[in-house]
């Protein structure tokens, strides 16, 4: 029987990269039954909610989703459906592997980092209010429960995948209570993992260190906002937003999506790089035990990138999304 998967093609370049990913997975011979739903602005217009109940029910039933980027208006308008989805389904861990790909031009070679980002709280609680005109408060929520479980997730991941070190990144020198709590939970959990080195670093220094010497890091553990920023910095180390995959993981549900957004500046032109969502699809296939197909897709993707004749514009080439996708399918 084929595995049902909820598909959210998303906005902007979302449908272009989602279409590419679905075709490659199909060409690899994996039988998935895609259940497609809209989210965000389009869902709000059509169904009165950015995350319709049918969509959430589908993910809860399938426990698995592949998601394209969904646009969030800046400064006003509806709240991010991406943030809401993670909270509604309690997808507390955001996992972003930052790995060099042969053939993708970058400043560094052989980068292999894992960003683990807390996904449910921090300044993304969306609790903002105007105290008096001209004065606004935005609440940063940090709890021992969420900090402890994300730290445990990072150490469990490190132990399972043979990683040597977890670095917690924070600003506990200034936010002594909130980041202080995150850090003390990290240190507490670290005691249970004597074989994994635990260190911590202040976030501004961590940014500089990542640019100067990324090889000193292994697994990075961050609160929601720092994790959002550092994952884009990490993407820049390995070729940009067009190549980095991600997963939002809860106790029994996982939603796989690229790190990038809807890229309105290139949407509808057929030139987006599908690599990030395709690699998210590879993570998804591994998650459901389709390791052989996942490895074949990854190898085909890396072959096309390494050969370098067919590459999208973000990587310095001229190929379209569909030419690139066809090349990956051919390499399969
Ligand atoms: P963005 O990631 O959409 O674009 C940043 C830059 O990277 C642009 O120059 C874009 O052309 C390029 N880029 C991104 N993905 C690419 C790809 N696959 N191939 C080639 N080039 C690519 O970030 P931006 O502009 O800050 O956000 C646009 C919208 O996306 C916003 O509404 C934002 O809220 C939303 N967004 C959604 C996310 C999600 O659904 N998880 C994540 C990040 C942003």
Short mmCIF file of C-alpha atoms and ligand atoms in Angstrom, two decimals:
data_model
loop_
_atom_site.label_atom_id
_atom_site.label_comp_id
_atom_site.label_asym_id
_atom_site.label_seq_id
_atom_site.Cartn_x
_atom_site.Cartn_y
_atom_site.Cartn_z
CA UNK A 1 0.00 0.00 0.00
CA UNK A 2 1.31 3.45 -0.84
CA UNK A 3 2.15 5.82 2.00
CA UNK A 4 -0.11 8.91 2.23
CA UNK A 5 1.75 12.23 2.53
CA UNK A 6 0.25 15.69 2.96
CA UNK A 7 1.64 18.10 0.36
CA UNK A 8 1.59 21.87 0.77
CA UNK A 9 3.02 23.29 -2.48
CA UNK A 10 3.03 26.79 -0.93
CA UNK A 11 3.43 30.24 -2.50
CA UNK A 12 5.80 31.88 -4.98
CA UNK A 13 8.38 29.35 -6.15
CA UNK A 14 6.74 26.74 -3.85
CA UNK A 15 4.64 24.99 -6.53
CA UNK A 16 7.63 24.99 -8.92
CA UNK A 17 10.04 23.30 -6.48
CA UNK A 18 7.31 21.05 -5.02
CA UNK A 19 6.37 19.85 -8.51
CA UNK A 20 10.03 19.06 -9.21
CA UNK A 21 10.39 17.15 -5.94
CA UNK A 22 7.25 15.08 -6.49
CA UNK A 23 8.41 14.14 -10.03
CA UNK A 24 11.84 13.02 -8.85
CA UNK A 25 10.43 10.95 -5.98
CA UNK A 26 7.97 9.35 -8.41
CA UNK A 27 10.76 8.63 -10.89
CA UNK A 28 12.72 6.92 -8.11
CA UNK A 29 9.85 4.44 -7.88
CA UNK A 30 8.59 5.38 -4.41
CA UNK A 31 4.83 5.03 -4.23
CA UNK A 32 3.43 7.94 -2.25
CA UNK A 33 -0.15 9.09 -2.19
CA UNK A 34 0.00 12.88 -2.16
CA UNK A 35 -2.82 14.83 -0.50
CA UNK A 36 -2.42 18.43 -1.63
CA UNK A 37 -3.62 21.47 0.38
CA UNK A 38 -3.21 25.23 0.23
CA UNK A 39 -2.06 27.27 3.24
CA UNK A 40 -1.38 30.93 4.04
CA UNK A 41 -2.95 33.80 2.07
CA UNK A 42 -4.58 31.58 -0.55
CA UNK A 43 -6.19 29.41 2.15
CA UNK A 44 -7.36 32.55 3.97
CA UNK A 45 -9.05 33.84 0.81
CA UNK A 46 -10.64 30.53 -0.11
CA UNK A 47 -11.47 29.00 3.28
CA UNK A 48 -11.23 31.85 5.79
CA UNK A 49 -8.23 30.38 7.62
CA UNK A 50 -4.50 30.30 6.83
CA UNK A 51 -4.36 26.71 8.11
CA UNK A 52 -7.71 25.06 7.29
CA UNK A 53 -8.86 22.24 9.59
CA UNK A 54 -8.77 19.76 6.67
CA UNK A 55 -5.08 20.47 6.18
CA UNK A 56 -4.22 19.99 9.86
CA UNK A 57 -6.38 16.83 10.02
CA UNK A 58 -4.59 15.43 6.96
CA UNK A 59 -1.15 15.95 8.58
CA UNK A 60 -2.35 14.52 11.91
CA UNK A 61 -3.65 11.44 10.10
CA UNK A 62 -0.62 10.92 7.83
CA UNK A 63 1.94 12.08 10.44
CA UNK A 64 3.98 13.21 7.46
CA UNK A 65 4.06 16.27 5.21
CA UNK A 66 6.21 17.88 2.55
CA UNK A 67 5.84 21.63 2.52
CA UNK A 68 6.84 24.39 0.14
CA UNK A 69 7.42 27.94 1.43
CA UNK A 70 4.40 29.96 2.49
CA UNK A 71 4.48 33.76 2.30
CA UNK A 72 3.94 35.94 5.39
CA UNK A 73 3.12 39.63 4.93
CA UNK A 74 5.64 42.04 6.49
CA UNK A 75 4.66 44.54 9.19
CA UNK A 76 0.90 43.86 9.10
CA UNK A 77 -1.61 41.23 7.96
CA UNK A 78 -2.04 37.64 9.04
CA UNK A 79 0.40 35.79 11.32
CA UNK A 80 2.91 33.35 9.81
CA UNK A 81 1.23 30.07 8.94
CA UNK A 82 4.66 28.42 9.09
CA UNK A 83 5.13 29.37 12.73
CA UNK A 84 1.50 28.47 13.49
CA UNK A 85 1.79 25.06 11.83
CA UNK A 86 4.84 24.20 13.94
CA UNK A 87 3.04 25.26 17.11
CA UNK A 88 -0.32 23.63 16.30
CA UNK A 89 1.34 20.27 15.64
CA UNK A 90 3.96 20.75 18.37
CA UNK A 91 6.80 20.23 15.88
CA UNK A 92 9.29 21.39 18.45
CA UNK A 93 12.55 20.54 16.71
CA UNK A 94 13.70 22.20 13.52
CA UNK A 95 16.57 20.24 12.01
CA UNK A 96 18.68 21.79 9.27
CA UNK A 97 21.66 19.87 7.90
CA UNK A 98 24.22 22.29 6.42
CA UNK A 99 26.37 20.16 4.13
CA UNK A 100 28.64 21.03 1.20
CA UNK A 101 27.65 19.59 -2.16
CA UNK A 102 30.30 18.73 -4.73
CA UNK A 103 30.03 21.09 -7.69
CA UNK A 104 28.33 23.88 -5.76
CA UNK A 105 30.70 26.85 -5.63
CA UNK A 106 31.28 28.11 -2.06
CA UNK A 107 33.98 29.72 0.07
CA UNK A 108 34.45 26.50 2.07
CA UNK A 109 34.64 22.82 1.25
CA UNK A 110 33.48 19.84 3.30
CA UNK A 111 31.17 21.72 5.64
CA UNK A 112 29.01 19.33 7.63
CA UNK A 113 27.00 21.03 10.37
CA UNK A 114 23.62 20.37 11.93
CA UNK A 115 21.47 23.26 13.13
CA UNK A 116 18.89 22.29 15.76
CA UNK A 117 16.44 25.14 16.32
CA UNK A 118 13.73 25.29 18.98
CA UNK A 119 10.53 25.75 17.02
CA UNK A 120 7.68 26.65 19.35
CA UNK A 121 8.49 29.65 21.51
CA UNK A 122 10.97 32.56 22.03
CA UNK A 123 10.14 35.86 20.28
CA UNK A 124 8.07 33.85 17.79
CA UNK A 125 5.29 33.59 20.36
CA UNK A 126 3.78 36.50 18.40
CA UNK A 127 2.79 38.24 21.66
CA UNK A 128 3.21 41.90 20.84
CA UNK A 129 1.26 44.91 22.02
CA UNK A 130 1.43 48.66 22.03
CA UNK A 131 1.89 49.89 25.60
CA UNK A 132 1.33 53.54 24.70
CA UNK A 133 1.62 55.10 21.25
CA UNK A 134 5.25 54.84 20.18
CA UNK A 135 6.12 52.09 22.68
CA UNK A 136 5.73 48.43 21.78
CA UNK A 137 6.43 45.29 23.80
CA UNK A 138 7.24 41.94 22.18
CA UNK A 139 7.34 39.00 24.56
CA UNK A 140 10.13 36.46 24.49
CA UNK A 141 8.86 33.25 26.06
CA UNK A 142 11.39 30.63 27.17
CA UNK A 143 10.29 27.63 29.21
CA UNK A 144 12.27 24.93 30.99
CA UNK A 145 10.08 22.30 29.33
CA UNK A 146 10.79 23.40 25.74
CA UNK A 147 14.46 24.17 26.44
CA UNK A 148 15.02 20.77 28.02
CA UNK A 149 13.29 18.77 25.31
CA UNK A 150 15.14 20.55 22.46
CA UNK A 151 18.47 20.06 24.27
CA UNK A 152 17.63 16.37 24.68
CA UNK A 153 16.70 16.18 20.99
CA UNK A 154 20.10 17.67 20.03
CA UNK A 155 22.09 15.29 22.23
CA UNK A 156 20.03 12.26 21.18
CA UNK A 157 20.62 13.23 17.54
CA UNK A 158 24.36 13.67 18.21
CA UNK A 159 24.59 10.29 19.92
CA UNK A 160 22.57 8.46 17.24
CA UNK A 161 24.43 10.02 14.29
CA UNK A 162 27.92 9.74 15.83
CA UNK A 163 28.36 13.50 16.22
CA UNK A 164 31.04 14.68 18.63
CA UNK A 165 29.89 18.02 19.99
CA UNK A 166 26.80 20.14 20.71
CA UNK A 167 27.27 23.92 20.96
CA UNK A 168 24.45 25.90 22.59
CA UNK A 169 24.28 29.44 21.22
CA UNK A 170 22.72 32.16 23.36
CA UNK A 171 22.87 35.71 24.68
CA UNK A 172 22.68 34.85 28.37
CA UNK A 173 25.09 37.64 29.25
CA UNK A 174 22.32 40.14 28.44
CA UNK A 175 19.08 38.11 28.69
CA UNK A 176 20.12 36.54 31.95
CA UNK A 177 16.73 35.07 32.79
CA UNK A 178 15.42 33.83 29.42
CA UNK A 179 18.62 32.77 27.67
CA UNK A 180 19.98 31.91 31.11
CA UNK A 181 17.18 29.35 31.51
CA UNK A 182 17.81 27.93 28.02
CA UNK A 183 21.49 27.56 28.88
CA UNK A 184 20.98 26.00 32.30
CA UNK A 185 18.58 23.41 30.80
CA UNK A 186 21.23 22.65 28.16
CA UNK A 187 23.89 22.12 30.83
CA UNK A 188 21.58 19.92 32.85
CA UNK A 189 20.77 17.69 29.86
CA UNK A 190 24.45 17.59 28.78
CA UNK A 191 25.30 15.70 31.99
CA UNK A 192 23.36 12.68 30.66
CA UNK A 193 25.60 12.53 27.56
CA UNK A 194 29.19 12.28 28.80
CA UNK A 195 30.39 11.02 25.40
CA UNK A 196 29.20 14.11 23.52
CA UNK A 197 31.16 17.29 24.17
CA UNK A 198 29.01 20.24 25.30
CA UNK A 199 30.07 23.84 24.87
CA UNK A 200 28.27 27.16 24.70
CA UNK A 201 28.92 30.41 22.89
CA UNK A 202 27.42 33.89 22.77
CA UNK A 203 25.49 34.42 19.54
CA UNK A 204 27.38 37.42 18.15
CA UNK A 205 30.70 35.65 18.59
CA UNK A 206 29.17 32.47 17.12
CA UNK A 207 28.29 34.38 13.91
CA UNK A 208 31.86 35.57 13.54
CA UNK A 209 33.27 32.10 14.37
CA UNK A 210 30.99 30.46 11.80
CA UNK A 211 32.29 32.73 9.07
CA UNK A 212 35.96 32.52 10.15
CA UNK A 213 36.21 28.83 11.04
CA UNK A 214 33.02 26.79 10.58
CA UNK A 215 34.94 23.52 11.02
CA UNK A 216 35.10 23.98 14.81
CA UNK A 217 31.32 23.28 15.02
CA UNK A 218 29.34 20.07 14.78
CA UNK A 219 25.75 20.30 16.13
CA UNK A 220 24.47 23.81 16.92
CA UNK A 221 21.57 24.21 19.35
CA UNK A 222 19.62 27.47 19.31
CA UNK A 223 16.46 29.17 20.40
CA UNK A 224 13.93 29.99 17.68
CA UNK A 225 15.11 33.44 16.52
CA UNK A 226 18.86 32.79 16.65
CA UNK A 227 18.20 29.45 14.92
CA UNK A 228 16.31 31.18 12.12
CA UNK A 229 19.16 33.62 11.50
CA UNK A 230 22.04 31.19 11.91
CA UNK A 231 20.46 28.64 9.56
CA UNK A 232 20.47 31.23 6.77
CA UNK A 233 24.09 32.06 7.63
CA UNK A 234 24.79 28.33 7.45
CA UNK A 235 23.03 28.13 4.07
CA UNK A 236 25.39 30.84 2.85
CA UNK A 237 28.36 28.62 3.75
CA UNK A 238 27.24 25.82 1.43
CA UNK A 239 25.77 27.56 -1.60
CA UNK A 240 22.77 29.56 -0.42
CA UNK A 241 19.11 29.07 0.31
CA UNK A 242 18.52 27.11 -2.86
CA UNK A 243 20.28 24.03 -1.49
CA UNK A 244 19.59 23.63 2.25
CA UNK A 245 16.88 21.21 3.45
CA UNK A 246 14.99 21.15 6.72
CA UNK A 247 12.63 19.13 8.88
CA UNK A 248 10.19 20.10 11.62
CA UNK A 249 9.93 17.18 13.98
CA UNK A 250 7.57 16.44 16.86
CA UNK A 251 7.01 13.31 18.90
CA UNK A 252 5.08 11.56 16.14
CA UNK A 253 4.64 14.03 13.25
CA UNK A 254 7.29 15.35 10.85
CA UNK A 255 6.94 18.12 8.26
CA UNK A 256 9.78 18.46 5.77
CA UNK A 257 10.48 21.80 4.12
CA UNK A 258 13.32 23.84 2.63
CA UNK A 259 14.93 26.62 4.67
CA UNK A 260 14.14 29.19 1.97
CA UNK A 261 11.03 31.31 1.51
CA UNK A 262 8.70 31.89 -1.43
CA UNK A 263 11.34 33.98 -3.30
CA UNK A 264 8.86 36.45 -4.84
CA UNK A 265 11.70 38.03 -6.84
CA UNK A 266 12.04 34.92 -9.04
CA UNK A 267 8.59 33.28 -8.65
CA UNK A 268 6.76 32.16 -11.79
CA UNK A 269 9.86 32.33 -14.00
CA UNK A 270 10.75 28.65 -13.82
CA UNK A 271 14.28 29.33 -12.61
CA UNK A 272 14.11 28.34 -8.92
CA UNK A 273 16.54 25.76 -7.66
CA UNK A 274 14.58 22.70 -6.44
CA UNK A 275 17.62 21.22 -4.62
CA UNK A 276 16.58 22.42 -1.14
CA UNK A 277 13.10 20.91 -1.27
CA UNK A 278 14.39 17.83 -3.06
CA UNK A 279 16.92 17.27 -0.27
CA UNK A 280 14.07 17.81 2.23
CA UNK A 281 12.25 15.06 0.33
CA UNK A 282 15.34 12.86 0.72
CA UNK A 283 15.23 13.45 4.50
CA UNK A 284 11.53 12.54 4.41
CA UNK A 285 12.18 9.29 2.55
CA UNK A 286 14.85 8.33 5.10
CA UNK A 287 12.37 9.16 7.88
CA UNK A 288 9.84 6.66 6.46
CA UNK A 289 12.45 3.97 5.89
CA UNK A 290 12.86 4.45 2.11
CA UNK A 291 16.61 4.71 2.55
CA UNK A 292 17.58 3.05 -0.71
CA UNK A 293 15.46 5.44 -2.83
CA UNK A 294 16.67 8.37 -0.72
CA UNK A 295 20.30 7.45 -1.35
CA UNK A 296 19.67 7.02 -5.08
CA UNK A 297 18.00 10.44 -5.36
CA UNK A 298 20.80 12.08 -3.37
CA UNK A 299 23.43 10.43 -5.58
CA UNK A 300 21.62 11.52 -8.77
CA UNK A 301 21.32 15.07 -7.48
CA UNK A 302 24.99 15.21 -6.51
CA UNK A 303 26.01 13.74 -9.88
CA UNK A 304 24.17 16.50 -11.77
CA UNK A 305 25.59 19.21 -9.50
CA UNK A 306 29.12 17.80 -9.67
CA UNK A 307 29.06 17.55 -13.49
CA UNK A 308 28.15 21.22 -13.49
CA UNK A 309 26.67 21.45 -17.03
CA UNK A 310 23.15 21.86 -15.76
CA UNK A 311 22.69 24.19 -12.87
CA UNK A 312 20.21 26.89 -11.90
CA UNK A 313 21.03 30.61 -11.85
CA UNK A 314 21.51 30.89 -8.08
CA UNK A 315 24.47 28.52 -8.57
CA UNK A 316 25.86 30.45 -11.51
CA UNK A 317 24.19 28.45 -14.31
CA UNK A 318 21.46 29.17 -16.85
CA UNK A 319 19.24 26.09 -16.52
CA UNK A 320 15.58 26.20 -15.67
CA UNK A 321 13.90 24.32 -12.83
CA UNK A 322 12.52 21.75 -15.26
CA UNK A 323 15.83 21.23 -17.11
CA UNK A 324 17.53 20.62 -13.78
CA UNK A 325 14.75 18.27 -12.65
CA UNK A 326 14.92 16.32 -15.93
CA UNK A 327 18.68 15.96 -15.50
CA UNK A 328 18.25 14.53 -11.99
CA UNK A 329 15.60 12.11 -13.24
CA UNK A 330 17.89 11.08 -16.12
CA UNK A 331 20.74 10.50 -13.63
CA UNK A 332 18.47 8.27 -11.58
P1 LIG B 1 13.55 33.90 0.42
O1 LIG B 1 14.18 32.69 0.99
O2 LIG B 1 12.23 33.70 -0.24
O3 LIG B 1 14.55 34.59 -0.64
C1 LIG B 1 15.82 35.08 -0.28
C2 LIG B 1 16.73 35.07 -1.51
O4 LIG B 1 17.09 33.74 -1.83
C3 LIG B 1 16.06 35.63 -2.76
O5 LIG B 1 17.03 36.31 -3.51
C4 LIG B 1 15.60 34.41 -3.52
O6 LIG B 1 15.49 34.58 -4.91
C5 LIG B 1 16.68 33.39 -3.15
N1 LIG B 1 16.17 32.03 -3.14
C6 LIG B 1 15.43 31.45 -2.16
N2 LIG B 1 15.12 30.20 -2.49
C7 LIG B 1 15.65 29.97 -3.70
C8 LIG B 1 15.64 28.84 -4.58
N3 LIG B 1 15.03 27.67 -4.26
N4 LIG B 1 16.28 28.96 -5.77
C9 LIG B 1 16.92 30.09 -6.11
N5 LIG B 1 16.97 31.19 -5.32
C10 LIG B 1 16.33 31.13 -4.13
O7 LIG B 1 13.44 34.95 1.62
P2 LIG B 1 12.57 36.28 1.76
O8 LIG B 1 12.59 37.05 0.50
O9 LIG B 1 13.05 36.86 3.02
O10 LIG B 1 11.09 35.78 2.04
C11 LIG B 1 10.06 35.76 1.06
C12 LIG B 1 8.78 35.21 1.70
O11 LIG B 1 8.97 33.86 2.10
C13 LIG B 1 8.31 35.98 2.93
O12 LIG B 1 6.91 36.16 2.82
C14 LIG B 1 8.63 35.06 4.08
O13 LIG B 1 7.75 35.22 5.15
C15 LIG B 1 8.47 33.70 3.44
N6 LIG B 1 9.27 32.64 4.09
C16 LIG B 1 8.68 31.42 4.27
C17 LIG B 1 9.39 30.40 4.83
C18 LIG B 1 8.71 29.08 5.00
O14 LIG B 1 7.65 28.85 4.43
N7 LIG B 1 9.26 28.18 5.79
C19 LIG B 1 10.79 30.55 5.24
C20 LIG B 1 11.34 31.85 4.96
C21 LIG B 1 10.60 32.87 4.41
#
